[in-house]
PDB file of C-alpha atoms in Angstrom:
ATOM      1  CA  MET A1322     106.078 103.625  99.758  1.00  0.00           C
ATOM      2  CA  SER A1323     102.403 102.965  99.166  1.00  0.00           C
ATOM      3  CA  ARG A1324      99.289 105.103  99.435  1.00  0.00           C
ATOM      4  CA  PHE A1325      96.649 104.196 102.006  1.00  0.00           C
ATOM      5  CA  PHE A1326      93.548 105.654 103.590  1.00  0.00           C
ATOM      6  CA  VAL A1327      91.249 104.601 106.424  1.00  0.00           C
ATOM      7  CA  ALA A1328      87.483 104.473 106.021  1.00  0.00           C
ATOM      8  CA  LEU A1329      84.173 103.053 107.135  1.00  0.00           C
ATOM      9  CA  LEU A1330      82.553 100.809 104.526  1.00  0.00           C
ATOM     10  CA  PRO A1331      78.800 100.270 104.468  1.00  0.00           C
ATOM     11  CA  PRO A1332      77.330  96.744 104.250  1.00  0.00           C
ATOM     12  CA  GLN A1333      77.456  95.032 100.854  1.00  0.00           C
ATOM     13  CA  ASP A1334      73.840  95.833  99.870  1.00  0.00           C
ATOM     14  CA  ILE A1335      74.456  99.567 100.350  1.00  0.00           C
ATOM     15  CA  GLN A1336      77.785  99.273  98.506  1.00  0.00           C
ATOM     16  CA  ASP A1337      75.954  97.595  95.614  1.00  0.00           C
ATOM     17  CA  TYR A1338      73.403 100.437  95.506  1.00  0.00           C
ATOM     18  CA  ALA A1339      76.132 103.096  95.594  1.00  0.00           C
ATOM     19  CA  ASN A1340      78.100 101.257  92.891  1.00  0.00           C
ATOM     20  CA  GLN A1341      75.014 101.269  90.633  1.00  0.00           C
ATOM     21  CA  ILE A1342      74.852 105.052  91.003  1.00  0.00           C
ATOM     22  CA  LYS A1343      78.589 105.353  90.339  1.00  0.00           C
ATOM     23  CA  GLN A1344      78.118 103.257  87.191  1.00  0.00           C
ATOM     24  CA  TYR A1345      75.216 105.510  86.146  1.00  0.00           C
ATOM     25  CA  PHE A1346      77.521 108.540  86.407  1.00  0.00           C
ATOM     26  CA  ALA A1347      80.172 106.706  84.390  1.00  0.00           C
ATOM     27  CA  ASP A1348      77.652 105.740  81.679  1.00  0.00           C
ATOM     28  CA  HIS A1349      75.661 108.993  81.496  1.00  0.00           C
ATOM     29  CA  TYR A1350      78.084 111.714  82.570  1.00  0.00           C
ATOM     30  CA  ALA A1351      81.580 110.327  81.747  1.00  0.00           C
ATOM     31  CA  SER A1352      82.538 110.364  85.444  1.00  0.00           C
ATOM     32  CA  SER A1353      84.130 107.047  86.362  1.00  0.00           C
ATOM     33  CA  GLY A1354      86.640 108.152  89.017  1.00  0.00           C
ATOM     34  CA  ALA A1355      84.360 107.127  91.882  1.00  0.00           C
ATOM     35  CA  LEU A1356      84.436 103.534  90.588  1.00  0.00           C
ATOM     36  CA  LYS A1357      88.125 103.309  91.570  1.00  0.00           C
ATOM     37  CA  SER A1358      87.302 102.657  95.222  1.00  0.00           C
ATOM     38  CA  PRO A1359      84.620 100.776  97.124  1.00  0.00           C
ATOM     39  CA  PRO A1360      81.860 103.018  98.517  1.00  0.00           C
ATOM     40  CA  HIS A1361      83.212 104.441 101.768  1.00  0.00           C
ATOM     41  CA  ILE A1362      83.251 107.225 104.336  1.00  0.00           C
ATOM     42  CA  THR A1363      86.818 108.513 104.580  1.00  0.00           C
ATOM     43  CA  LEU A1364      88.057 108.951 108.147  1.00  0.00           C
ATOM     44  CA  GLN A1365      91.788 109.381 107.480  1.00  0.00           C
ATOM     45  CA  PRO A1366      92.540 110.823 104.017  1.00  0.00           C
ATOM     46  CA  PRO A1367      95.196 109.248 101.761  1.00  0.00           C
ATOM     47  CA  PHE A1368      98.735 109.146 103.108  1.00  0.00           C
ATOM     48  CA  GLU A1369     102.077 107.616 102.125  1.00  0.00           C
ATOM     49  CA  TRP A1370     103.452 104.757 104.229  1.00  0.00           C
ATOM     50  CA  ALA A1371     106.600 102.634 103.908  1.00  0.00           C
ATOM     51  CA  ASP A1372     105.716  99.101 102.786  1.00  0.00           C
ATOM     52  CA  ASP A1373     108.231  97.488 105.143  1.00  0.00           C
ATOM     53  CA  ASN A1374     106.554  99.293 108.044  1.00  0.00           C
ATOM     54  CA  LEU A1375     103.059  97.974 107.219  1.00  0.00           C
ATOM     55  CA  PRO A1376     102.927  95.688 110.321  1.00  0.00           C
ATOM     56  CA  LEU A1377     103.250  98.771 112.573  1.00  0.00           C
ATOM     57  CA  LEU A1378     100.449 100.581 110.719  1.00  0.00           C
ATOM     58  CA  GLU A1379      98.131  97.556 110.919  1.00  0.00           C
ATOM     59  CA  ALA A1380      98.945  96.845 114.584  1.00  0.00           C
ATOM     60  CA  SER A1381      98.268 100.489 115.474  1.00  0.00           C
ATOM     61  CA  LEU A1382      94.935 100.564 113.638  1.00  0.00           C
ATOM     62  CA  LYS A1383      93.945  97.274 115.273  1.00  0.00           C
ATOM     63  CA  GLU A1384      94.762  98.735 118.689  1.00  0.00           C
ATOM     64  CA  PHE A1385      92.759 101.917 117.956  1.00  0.00           C
ATOM     65  CA  ALA A1386      89.756  99.997 116.588  1.00  0.00           C
ATOM     66  CA  SER A1387      89.687  97.611 119.538  1.00  0.00           C
ATOM     67  CA  ARG A1388      88.859 100.575 121.798  1.00  0.00           C
ATOM     68  CA  GLN A1389      85.984 101.920 119.659  1.00  0.00           C
ATOM     69  CA  GLN A1390      82.275 101.275 119.995  1.00  0.00           C
ATOM     70  CA  PRO A1391      80.198 100.545 116.861  1.00  0.00           C
ATOM     71  CA  VAL A1392      78.721 103.711 115.354  1.00  0.00           C
ATOM     72  CA  ALA A1393      75.205 104.108 113.937  1.00  0.00           C
ATOM     73  CA  ILE A1394      75.334 105.643 110.449  1.00  0.00           C
ATOM     74  CA  ALA A1395      72.434 107.173 108.530  1.00  0.00           C
ATOM     75  CA  LEU A1396      72.604 107.966 104.811  1.00  0.00           C
ATOM     76  CA  LYS A1397      70.077 110.577 103.692  1.00  0.00           C
ATOM     77  CA  GLY A1398      69.739 111.876 100.158  1.00  0.00           C
ATOM     78  CA  PHE A1399      72.427 113.443  98.008  1.00  0.00           C
ATOM     79  CA  ASP A1400      74.578 116.524  98.298  1.00  0.00           C
ATOM     80  CA  ALA A1401      77.458 118.074  96.380  1.00  0.00           C
ATOM     81  CA  PHE A1402      80.782 119.809  96.559  1.00  0.00           C
ATOM     82  CA  VAL A1403      80.036 122.286  93.767  1.00  0.00           C
ATOM     83  CA  PRO A1404      81.081 122.325  90.935  1.00  0.00           C
ATOM     84  CA  ARG A1405      82.329 118.757  90.499  1.00  0.00           C
ATOM     85  CA  VAL A1406      81.527 116.166  93.185  1.00  0.00           C
ATOM     86  CA  ILE A1407      78.146 114.534  93.951  1.00  0.00           C
ATOM     87  CA  TYR A1408      77.810 112.281  96.965  1.00  0.00           C
ATOM     88  CA  ILE A1409      75.468 110.350  99.214  1.00  0.00           C
ATOM     89  CA  ASN A1410      74.970 112.469 102.307  1.00  0.00           C
ATOM     90  CA  VAL A1411      76.029 110.972 105.634  1.00  0.00           C
ATOM     91  CA  ALA A1412      74.081 112.352 108.596  1.00  0.00           C
ATOM     92  CA  ILE A1413      76.508 113.911 111.046  1.00  0.00           C
ATOM     93  CA  SER A1414      76.382 112.421 114.542  1.00  0.00           C
ATOM     94  CA  GLN A1415      78.509 113.189 117.566  1.00  0.00           C
ATOM     95  CA  GLU A1416      79.705 109.566 117.595  1.00  0.00           C
ATOM     96  CA  LEU A1417      80.924 109.792 113.998  1.00  0.00           C
ATOM     97  CA  LEU A1418      82.601 113.172 114.558  1.00  0.00           C
ATOM     98  CA  THR A1419      84.324 111.825 117.674  1.00  0.00           C
ATOM     99  CA  LEU A1420      85.499 108.640 115.916  1.00  0.00           C
ATOM    100  CA  GLN A1421      87.022 110.638 113.054  1.00  0.00           C
ATOM    101  CA  ALA A1422      88.677 113.219 115.329  1.00  0.00           C
ATOM    102  CA  ASP A1423      90.029 110.499 117.618  1.00  0.00           C
ATOM    103  CA  LEU A1424      91.429 108.524 114.674  1.00  0.00           C
ATOM    104  CA  MET A1425      93.144 111.606 113.197  1.00  0.00           C
ATOM    105  CA  ALA A1426      94.661 112.471 116.595  1.00  0.00           C
ATOM    106  CA  TYR A1427      95.745 108.852 117.162  1.00  0.00           C
ATOM    107  CA  ALA A1428      97.303 108.598 113.672  1.00  0.00           C
ATOM    108  CA  GLU A1429      99.214 111.829 114.251  1.00  0.00           C
ATOM    109  CA  SER A1430     100.484 111.043 117.745  1.00  0.00           C
ATOM    110  CA  ASN A1431     101.224 107.324 117.247  1.00  0.00           C
ATOM    111  CA  LEU A1432     102.142 107.111 113.547  1.00  0.00           C
ATOM    112  CA  GLY A1433     103.134 110.635 112.530  1.00  0.00           C
ATOM    113  CA  ILE A1434     100.362 110.719 109.903  1.00  0.00           C
ATOM    114  CA  VAL A1435      99.119 114.298 109.458  1.00  0.00           C
ATOM    115  CA  ASP A1436      96.616 115.514 106.885  1.00  0.00           C
ATOM    116  CA  LYS A1437      97.179 119.273 106.712  1.00  0.00           C
ATOM    117  CA  VAL A1438      94.025 119.931 104.653  1.00  0.00           C
ATOM    118  CA  SER A1439      91.807 118.145 107.181  1.00  0.00           C
ATOM    119  CA  LYS A1440      93.171 120.387 109.926  1.00  0.00           C
ATOM    120  CA  THR A1441      91.857 123.462 108.080  1.00  0.00           C
ATOM    121  CA  ARG A1442      88.262 122.399 107.451  1.00  0.00           C
ATOM    122  CA  PRO A1443      85.498 120.556 109.266  1.00  0.00           C
ATOM    123  CA  PHE A1444      84.915 116.840 108.708  1.00  0.00           C
ATOM    124  CA  ALA A1445      82.229 116.385 106.039  1.00  0.00           C
ATOM    125  CA  PRO A1446      81.335 112.669 105.971  1.00  0.00           C
ATOM    126  CA  HIS A1447      80.083 111.503 102.572  1.00  0.00           C
ATOM    127  CA  ILE A1448      80.083 108.634 100.053  1.00  0.00           C
ATOM    128  CA  THR A1449      81.234 109.931  96.668  1.00  0.00           C
ATOM    129  CA  VAL A1450      79.255 108.770  93.621  1.00  0.00           C
ATOM    130  CA  ALA A1451      80.539 111.294  91.040  1.00  0.00           C
ATOM    131  CA  PHE A1452      84.146 112.314  91.408  1.00  0.00           C
ATOM    132  CA  ARG A1453      86.248 115.312  90.361  1.00  0.00           C
ATOM    133  CA  ASP A1454      86.342 113.909  86.814  1.00  0.00           C
ATOM    134  CA  LEU A1455      82.713 115.080  86.466  1.00  0.00           C
ATOM    135  CA  THR A1456      82.945 118.143  84.232  1.00  0.00           C
ATOM    136  CA  LYS A1457      81.360 121.386  85.409  1.00  0.00           C
ATOM    137  CA  GLN A1458      79.009 121.169  82.429  1.00  0.00           C
ATOM    138  CA  ASN A1459      77.920 117.606  83.308  1.00  0.00           C
ATOM    139  CA  PHE A1460      77.602 118.586  86.965  1.00  0.00           C
ATOM    140  CA  ARG A1461      75.082 121.288  85.983  1.00  0.00           C
ATOM    141  CA  VAL A1462      73.025 118.639  84.160  1.00  0.00           C
ATOM    142  CA  ALA A1463      73.386 115.853  86.746  1.00  0.00           C
ATOM    143  CA  TRP A1464      72.878 117.817  89.949  1.00  0.00           C
ATOM    144  CA  PRO A1465      69.211 118.752  89.347  1.00  0.00           C
ATOM    145  CA  GLU A1466      68.554 115.035  88.714  1.00  0.00           C
ATOM    146  CA  PHE A1467      70.020 114.015  92.099  1.00  0.00           C
ATOM    147  CA  GLU A1468      69.409 117.109  94.239  1.00  0.00           C
ATOM    148  CA  LYS A1469      65.927 116.041  95.335  1.00  0.00           C
ATOM    149  CA  ARG A1470      66.328 112.285  94.869  1.00  0.00           C
ATOM    150  CA  GLN A1471      65.284 110.289  97.929  1.00  0.00           C
ATOM    151  CA  LEU A1472      67.666 107.897  99.620  1.00  0.00           C
ATOM    152  CA  HIS A1473      67.669 106.544 103.144  1.00  0.00           C
ATOM    153  CA  PHE A1474      69.817 103.790 104.617  1.00  0.00           C
ATOM    154  CA  GLU A1475      70.917 103.022 108.153  1.00  0.00           C
ATOM    155  CA  PHE A1476      73.663 100.692 109.290  1.00  0.00           C
ATOM    156  CA  THR A1477      76.066 100.161 112.163  1.00  0.00           C
ATOM    157  CA  ALA A1478      79.745 100.628 111.375  1.00  0.00           C
ATOM    158  CA  ASP A1479      81.675  98.100 113.446  1.00  0.00           C
ATOM    159  CA  LYS A1480      85.125  98.109 111.833  1.00  0.00           C
ATOM    160  CA  LEU A1481      87.771 100.326 110.285  1.00  0.00           C
ATOM    161  CA  THR A1482      88.969  99.467 106.790  1.00  0.00           C
ATOM    162  CA  LEU A1483      92.494 100.177 105.553  1.00  0.00           C
ATOM    163  CA  LEU A1484      92.561 100.683 101.781  1.00  0.00           C
ATOM    164  CA  LEU A1485      95.663 100.402  99.605  1.00  0.00           C
ATOM    165  CA  HIS A1486      96.193 102.006  96.176  1.00  0.00           C
ATOM    166  CA  ASP A1487      97.603  99.583  93.596  1.00  0.00           C
ATOM    167  CA  GLY A1488      98.443 102.264  91.017  1.00  0.00           C
ATOM    168  CA  LYS A1489      94.998 102.112  89.393  1.00  0.00           C
ATOM    169  CA  GLN A1490      92.408 101.768  92.141  1.00  0.00           C
ATOM    170  CA  TRP A1491      91.831 101.411  95.877  1.00  0.00           C
ATOM    171  CA  ASN A1492      91.499  97.925  97.350  1.00  0.00           C
ATOM    172  CA  ILE A1493      90.720  96.668 100.831  1.00  0.00           C
ATOM    173  CA  LYS A1494      94.012  95.783 102.531  1.00  0.00           C
ATOM    174  CA  SER A1495      92.742  94.942 106.015  1.00  0.00           C
ATOM    175  CA  GLU A1496      89.869  95.442 108.429  1.00  0.00           C
ATOM    176  CA  PHE A1497      89.918  96.083 112.162  1.00  0.00           C
ATOM    177  CA  GLY A1498      86.853  95.273 114.265  1.00  0.00           C
ATOM    178  CA  PHE A1499      85.556  97.605 116.942  1.00  0.00           C
ATOM    179  CA  CYS A1500      85.067  96.487 120.524  1.00  0.00           C
ATOM    180  CA  LEU A1501      81.689  94.795 120.685  1.00  0.00           C
ATOM    181  CA  LEU A1502      81.291  95.104 124.433  1.00  0.00           C
ATOM    182  CA  SER A1503      78.130  96.946 125.358  1.00  0.00           C
ATOM    183  CA  ASN A1504      78.087  99.724 127.925  1.00  0.00           C
ATOM    184  CA  GLU A1505      75.824  97.758 130.234  1.00  0.00           C
TER     185      GLU A1505
END
């Protein structure tokens, strides 16, 4: 069994920017947990999957992705899950909410993957830059520094990314492109 999750990854320049902020939290606030994965927006939280059944998982995600349209994503400022997590705020759009809900429903009905926690709370898209290893004390110091900090990026998400945990960190296992047909 291995641990996986499914996410949207921003383009490399935005990942580089987010990684610089993650490194800043590691250097200044002893919070390095966010460095254990590439910057991402989680769509399907971590789940266990049998390694010998990986072809089914990848084929299913490819099938799902092939029926999706690219989604416009806007990143605006910072927000927090008090008292520990600081993240880059992802503007909520109907397209993003629909993609996430459709993926969760597809994963449950086709693969038996169910995230019980996600069923009890609304989807809150974000890109974590300071993880739960940020102490409450350091959060109280760091949050005023980032609370009003400006940040604005826009990109089009055009693929799902499957990430695999290797025992230490999350790595990209495979990517599945969205349908690029326009609605014209």
